[in-house]
PDB file of C-alpha atoms in Angstrom:
ATOM      1  CA  UNK A  14      -6.812  -1.417  37.177  1.00 74.00           C
ATOM      2  CA  UNK A  15      -7.713   0.483  34.040  1.00 88.00           C
ATOM      3  CA  UNK A  16     -10.550  -0.324  31.670  1.00 88.00           C
ATOM      4  CA  UNK A  17     -11.382   1.843  28.677  1.00 80.00           C
ATOM      5  CA  UNK A  18     -14.490   1.603  26.519  1.00 85.00           C
ATOM      6  CA  UNK A  19     -13.727   3.099  23.114  1.00 84.00           C
ATOM      7  CA  UNK A  20     -17.266   3.589  21.785  1.00 87.00           C
ATOM      8  CA  UNK A  21     -19.660   5.446  24.067  1.00 87.00           C
ATOM      9  CA  UNK A  22     -21.199   8.938  24.179  1.00 89.00           C
ATOM     10  CA  UNK A  23     -18.537  11.676  24.366  1.00 86.00           C
ATOM     11  CA  UNK A  24     -15.658   9.241  23.796  1.00 87.00           C
ATOM     12  CA  UNK A  25     -12.763   9.712  21.402  1.00 89.00           C
ATOM     13  CA  UNK A  26     -12.004   6.967  18.904  1.00 89.00           C
ATOM     14  CA  UNK A  27      -8.593   7.456  17.312  1.00 90.00           C
ATOM     15  CA  UNK A  28      -7.596   6.331  13.802  1.00 89.00           C
ATOM     16  CA  UNK A  29      -5.517   3.603  15.468  1.00 90.00           C
ATOM     17  CA  UNK A  30      -8.558   2.382  17.464  1.00 89.00           C
ATOM     18  CA  UNK A  31     -10.613   2.299  14.276  1.00 86.00           C
ATOM     19  CA  UNK A  32      -7.927   0.458  12.279  1.00 90.00           C
ATOM     20  CA  UNK A  33      -7.374  -2.166  14.982  1.00 88.00           C
ATOM     21  CA  UNK A  34     -11.106  -2.895  15.097  1.00 88.00           C
ATOM     22  CA  UNK A  35     -11.451  -3.164  11.287  1.00 85.00           C
ATOM     23  CA  UNK A  36      -8.313  -5.274  11.061  1.00 86.00           C
ATOM     24  CA  UNK A  37      -9.831  -7.740  13.537  1.00 85.00           C
ATOM     25  CA  UNK A  38     -13.229  -7.725  11.806  1.00 85.00           C
ATOM     26  CA  UNK A  39     -11.746  -8.365   8.366  1.00 78.00           C
ATOM     27  CA  UNK A  40      -9.284 -11.011   9.531  1.00 81.00           C
ATOM     28  CA  UNK A  41      -6.045  -9.094   9.053  1.00 78.00           C
ATOM     29  CA  UNK A  42      -6.180  -9.031   5.265  1.00 76.00           C
ATOM     30  CA  UNK A  43      -5.025  -6.208   3.055  1.00 82.00           C
ATOM     31  CA  UNK A  44      -5.892  -5.409  -0.528  1.00 80.00           C
ATOM     32  CA  UNK A  45      -8.080  -3.606  -3.011  1.00 80.00           C
ATOM     33  CA  UNK A  46     -11.808  -3.590  -2.546  1.00 79.00           C
ATOM     34  CA  UNK A  47     -12.684  -1.166  -5.332  1.00 85.00           C
ATOM     35  CA  UNK A  48     -10.998  -0.193  -8.608  1.00 87.00           C
ATOM     36  CA  UNK A  49      -7.221   0.100  -8.975  1.00 90.00           C
ATOM     37  CA  UNK A  50      -6.960  -1.334 -12.499  1.00 91.00           C
ATOM     38  CA  UNK A  51      -3.291  -1.212 -13.543  1.00 93.00           C
ATOM     39  CA  UNK A  52      -2.056  -0.766 -17.141  1.00 94.00           C
ATOM     40  CA  UNK A  53       1.106   0.320 -18.921  1.00 94.00           C
ATOM     41  CA  UNK A  54       0.429   3.048 -21.518  1.00 93.00           C
ATOM     42  CA  UNK A  55       4.045   2.984 -22.772  1.00 88.00           C
ATOM     43  CA  UNK A  56       7.624   4.008 -22.020  1.00 93.00           C
ATOM     44  CA  UNK A  57       8.226   4.086 -18.241  1.00 94.00           C
ATOM     45  CA  UNK A  58       4.598   4.765 -17.314  1.00 96.00           C
ATOM     46  CA  UNK A  59       2.194   2.694 -15.220  1.00 96.00           C
ATOM     47  CA  UNK A  60      -1.389   3.928 -15.009  1.00 96.00           C
ATOM     48  CA  UNK A  61      -3.418   3.212 -11.884  1.00 95.00           C
ATOM     49  CA  UNK A  62      -7.181   3.744 -11.967  1.00 94.00           C
ATOM     50  CA  UNK A  63      -8.883   5.308  -8.968  1.00 94.00           C
ATOM     51  CA  UNK A  64      -9.828   2.941  -6.194  1.00 92.00           C
ATOM     52  CA  UNK A  65      -9.725   2.047  -2.539  1.00 91.00           C
ATOM     53  CA  UNK A  66      -7.802  -0.494  -0.543  1.00 91.00           C
ATOM     54  CA  UNK A  67      -7.476  -1.640   3.024  1.00 89.00           C
ATOM     55  CA  UNK A  68      -4.094  -2.000   4.677  1.00 90.00           C
ATOM     56  CA  UNK A  69      -4.467  -3.821   7.988  1.00 92.00           C
ATOM     57  CA  UNK A  70      -7.786  -2.076   8.708  1.00 91.00           C
ATOM     58  CA  UNK A  71      -6.777   1.355   7.376  1.00 92.00           C
ATOM     59  CA  UNK A  72      -8.632   2.604   4.316  1.00 91.00           C
ATOM     60  CA  UNK A  73      -6.536   4.266   1.614  1.00 92.00           C
ATOM     61  CA  UNK A  74      -8.123   6.159  -1.263  1.00 94.00           C
ATOM     62  CA  UNK A  75      -6.098   6.226  -4.484  1.00 94.00           C
ATOM     63  CA  UNK A  76      -6.790   8.920  -7.076  1.00 95.00           C
ATOM     64  CA  UNK A  77      -6.296   7.988 -10.720  1.00 96.00           C
ATOM     65  CA  UNK A  78      -2.712   8.660 -11.715  1.00 95.00           C
ATOM     66  CA  UNK A  79       0.105   7.718 -14.029  1.00 97.00           C
ATOM     67  CA  UNK A  80       3.347   6.887 -12.227  1.00 96.00           C
ATOM     68  CA  UNK A  81       6.749   7.231 -13.888  1.00 96.00           C
ATOM     69  CA  UNK A  82       8.686   4.156 -12.758  1.00 96.00           C
ATOM     70  CA  UNK A  83      12.438   3.642 -12.487  1.00 95.00           C
ATOM     71  CA  UNK A  84      14.235   2.521 -15.637  1.00 95.00           C
ATOM     72  CA  UNK A  85      17.214   0.180 -15.890  1.00 94.00           C
ATOM     73  CA  UNK A  86      20.660   1.733 -16.001  1.00 93.00           C
ATOM     74  CA  UNK A  87      21.830  -1.074 -18.319  1.00 93.00           C
ATOM     75  CA  UNK A  88      19.987  -3.871 -20.113  1.00 94.00           C
ATOM     76  CA  UNK A  89      16.673  -5.381 -19.089  1.00 96.00           C
ATOM     77  CA  UNK A  90      16.099  -6.040 -15.388  1.00 97.00           C
ATOM     78  CA  UNK A  91      13.200  -6.771 -13.068  1.00 97.00           C
ATOM     79  CA  UNK A  92      10.991  -3.953 -11.899  1.00 96.00           C
ATOM     80  CA  UNK A  93       8.254  -3.543  -9.347  1.00 97.00           C
ATOM     81  CA  UNK A  94       5.812  -0.897  -8.230  1.00 97.00           C
ATOM     82  CA  UNK A  95       4.373  -1.007  -4.736  1.00 95.00           C
ATOM     83  CA  UNK A  96       2.514   1.187  -2.295  1.00 95.00           C
ATOM     84  CA  UNK A  97       4.695   1.916   0.732  1.00 97.00           C
ATOM     85  CA  UNK A  98       2.686   2.765   3.863  1.00 96.00           C
ATOM     86  CA  UNK A  99       4.681   4.034   6.852  1.00 97.00           C
ATOM     87  CA  UNK A 100       2.591   5.136   9.840  1.00 96.00           C
ATOM     88  CA  UNK A 101       5.570   6.842  11.477  1.00 96.00           C
ATOM     89  CA  UNK A 102       5.828   9.234   8.510  1.00 96.00           C
ATOM     90  CA  UNK A 103       3.342  11.966   9.392  1.00 92.00           C
ATOM     91  CA  UNK A 104       4.119  14.024   6.262  1.00 95.00           C
ATOM     92  CA  UNK A 105       3.696  11.365   3.552  1.00 95.00           C
ATOM     93  CA  UNK A 106       2.430   8.139   5.153  1.00 96.00           C
ATOM     94  CA  UNK A 107       1.635   6.483   1.791  1.00 96.00           C
ATOM     95  CA  UNK A 108       3.635   6.730  -1.427  1.00 96.00           C
ATOM     96  CA  UNK A 109       4.460   4.835  -4.610  1.00 97.00           C
ATOM     97  CA  UNK A 110       7.869   3.175  -4.802  1.00 97.00           C
ATOM     98  CA  UNK A 111       9.356   1.687  -7.955  1.00 97.00           C
ATOM     99  CA  UNK A 112      12.603  -0.102  -8.544  1.00 96.00           C
ATOM    100  CA  UNK A 113      14.571  -1.525 -11.453  1.00 96.00           C
ATOM    101  CA  UNK A 114      17.075  -4.088 -10.168  1.00 95.00           C
ATOM    102  CA  UNK A 115      18.550  -7.533 -10.801  1.00 94.00           C
ATOM    103  CA  UNK A 116      16.841  -8.942  -7.677  1.00 95.00           C
ATOM    104  CA  UNK A 117      13.621  -7.400  -6.384  1.00 96.00           C
ATOM    105  CA  UNK A 118      13.511  -6.070  -2.840  1.00 94.00           C
ATOM    106  CA  UNK A 119      11.539  -8.140  -0.342  1.00 96.00           C
ATOM    107  CA  UNK A 120       8.559  -6.060   0.689  1.00 96.00           C
ATOM    108  CA  UNK A 121       7.949  -5.222   4.344  1.00 96.00           C
ATOM    109  CA  UNK A 122       4.639  -6.295   5.875  1.00 94.00           C
ATOM    110  CA  UNK A 123       4.861  -5.568   9.593  1.00 93.00           C
ATOM    111  CA  UNK A 124       2.487  -7.846  11.513  1.00 89.00           C
ATOM    112  CA  UNK A 125       2.318  -5.245  14.302  1.00 91.00           C
ATOM    113  CA  UNK A 126       1.637  -2.443  11.803  1.00 93.00           C
ATOM    114  CA  UNK A 127      -1.190  -0.810  13.780  1.00 92.00           C
ATOM    115  CA  UNK A 128       0.490  -1.155  17.163  1.00 92.00           C
ATOM    116  CA  UNK A 129       3.987   0.159  16.485  1.00 92.00           C
ATOM    117  CA  UNK A 130       3.515   2.767  13.732  1.00 92.00           C
ATOM    118  CA  UNK A 131       4.759   0.122  11.343  1.00 94.00           C
ATOM    119  CA  UNK A 132       5.475  -0.250   7.649  1.00 97.00           C
ATOM    120  CA  UNK A 133       3.370  -2.238   5.194  1.00 95.00           C
ATOM    121  CA  UNK A 134       4.142  -2.557   1.484  1.00 95.00           C
ATOM    122  CA  UNK A 135       1.406  -3.592  -0.968  1.00 93.00           C
ATOM    123  CA  UNK A 136       2.634  -5.063  -4.289  1.00 93.00           C
ATOM    124  CA  UNK A 137       0.895  -3.485  -7.285  1.00 93.00           C
ATOM    125  CA  UNK A 138       2.842  -4.781 -10.313  1.00 95.00           C
ATOM    126  CA  UNK A 139       6.039  -6.457 -11.432  1.00 96.00           C
ATOM    127  CA  UNK A 140       7.494  -6.148 -14.908  1.00 96.00           C
ATOM    128  CA  UNK A 141      10.612  -6.217 -17.058  1.00 96.00           C
ATOM    129  CA  UNK A 142      12.194  -2.817 -17.578  1.00 96.00           C
ATOM    130  CA  UNK A 143      14.901  -1.602 -19.956  1.00 96.00           C
ATOM    131  CA  UNK A 144      16.623   1.773 -20.287  1.00 95.00           C
ATOM    132  CA  UNK A 145      13.542   3.073 -22.118  1.00 95.00           C
ATOM    133  CA  UNK A 146      10.372   1.094 -21.348  1.00 95.00           C
ATOM    134  CA  UNK A 147       8.313  -1.260 -19.218  1.00 96.00           C
ATOM    135  CA  UNK A 148       7.262  -4.612 -20.707  1.00 95.00           C
ATOM    136  CA  UNK A 149       5.700  -7.876 -19.518  1.00 95.00           C
ATOM    137  CA  UNK A 150       3.511  -6.146 -16.928  1.00 95.00           C
ATOM    138  CA  UNK A 151       2.136  -8.532 -14.294  1.00 95.00           C
ATOM    139  CA  UNK A 152      -0.578  -6.968 -12.150  1.00 93.00           C
ATOM    140  CA  UNK A 153      -0.761  -8.401  -8.645  1.00 87.00           C
ATOM    141  CA  UNK A 154      -4.077  -9.430  -7.212  1.00 64.00           C
ATOM    142  CA  UNK A 155      -3.354  -6.794  -4.523  1.00 61.00           C
ATOM    143  CA  UNK A 156      -5.182  -8.973  -1.966  1.00 53.00           C
ATOM    144  CA  UNK A 157      -2.843 -10.869   0.332  1.00 45.00           C
TER     145      UNK A 157
END
């Protein structure tokens, strides 16, 4: 029989332990809890204000930045920008992904994210995109 208490003097609480606890406390939700206003300043740019979000109990801090998103190779197509979080990627566990396609990719939201070094994608915005610019920006509520 093995019993482990995570929080006591001289114990070690790992990031996974912390995330599992917060995920349970906050009911498994993910989304922004501060900032992250999203705008399109023109051409293929999407501006994201600084902010913080929770992904299944893991806090992610976003610095203000302007992301250059993918443009269409021909005509106007659908586009989306999302935050891709992959716990198995120890070099770059969180990164922006954009696409310009006829049919948007279904985002991955692994229910066992914290237990199996999973993947969780957070939708940030969808839009129409041509060979030169983003239009009809729809900002997602980020909270799921």
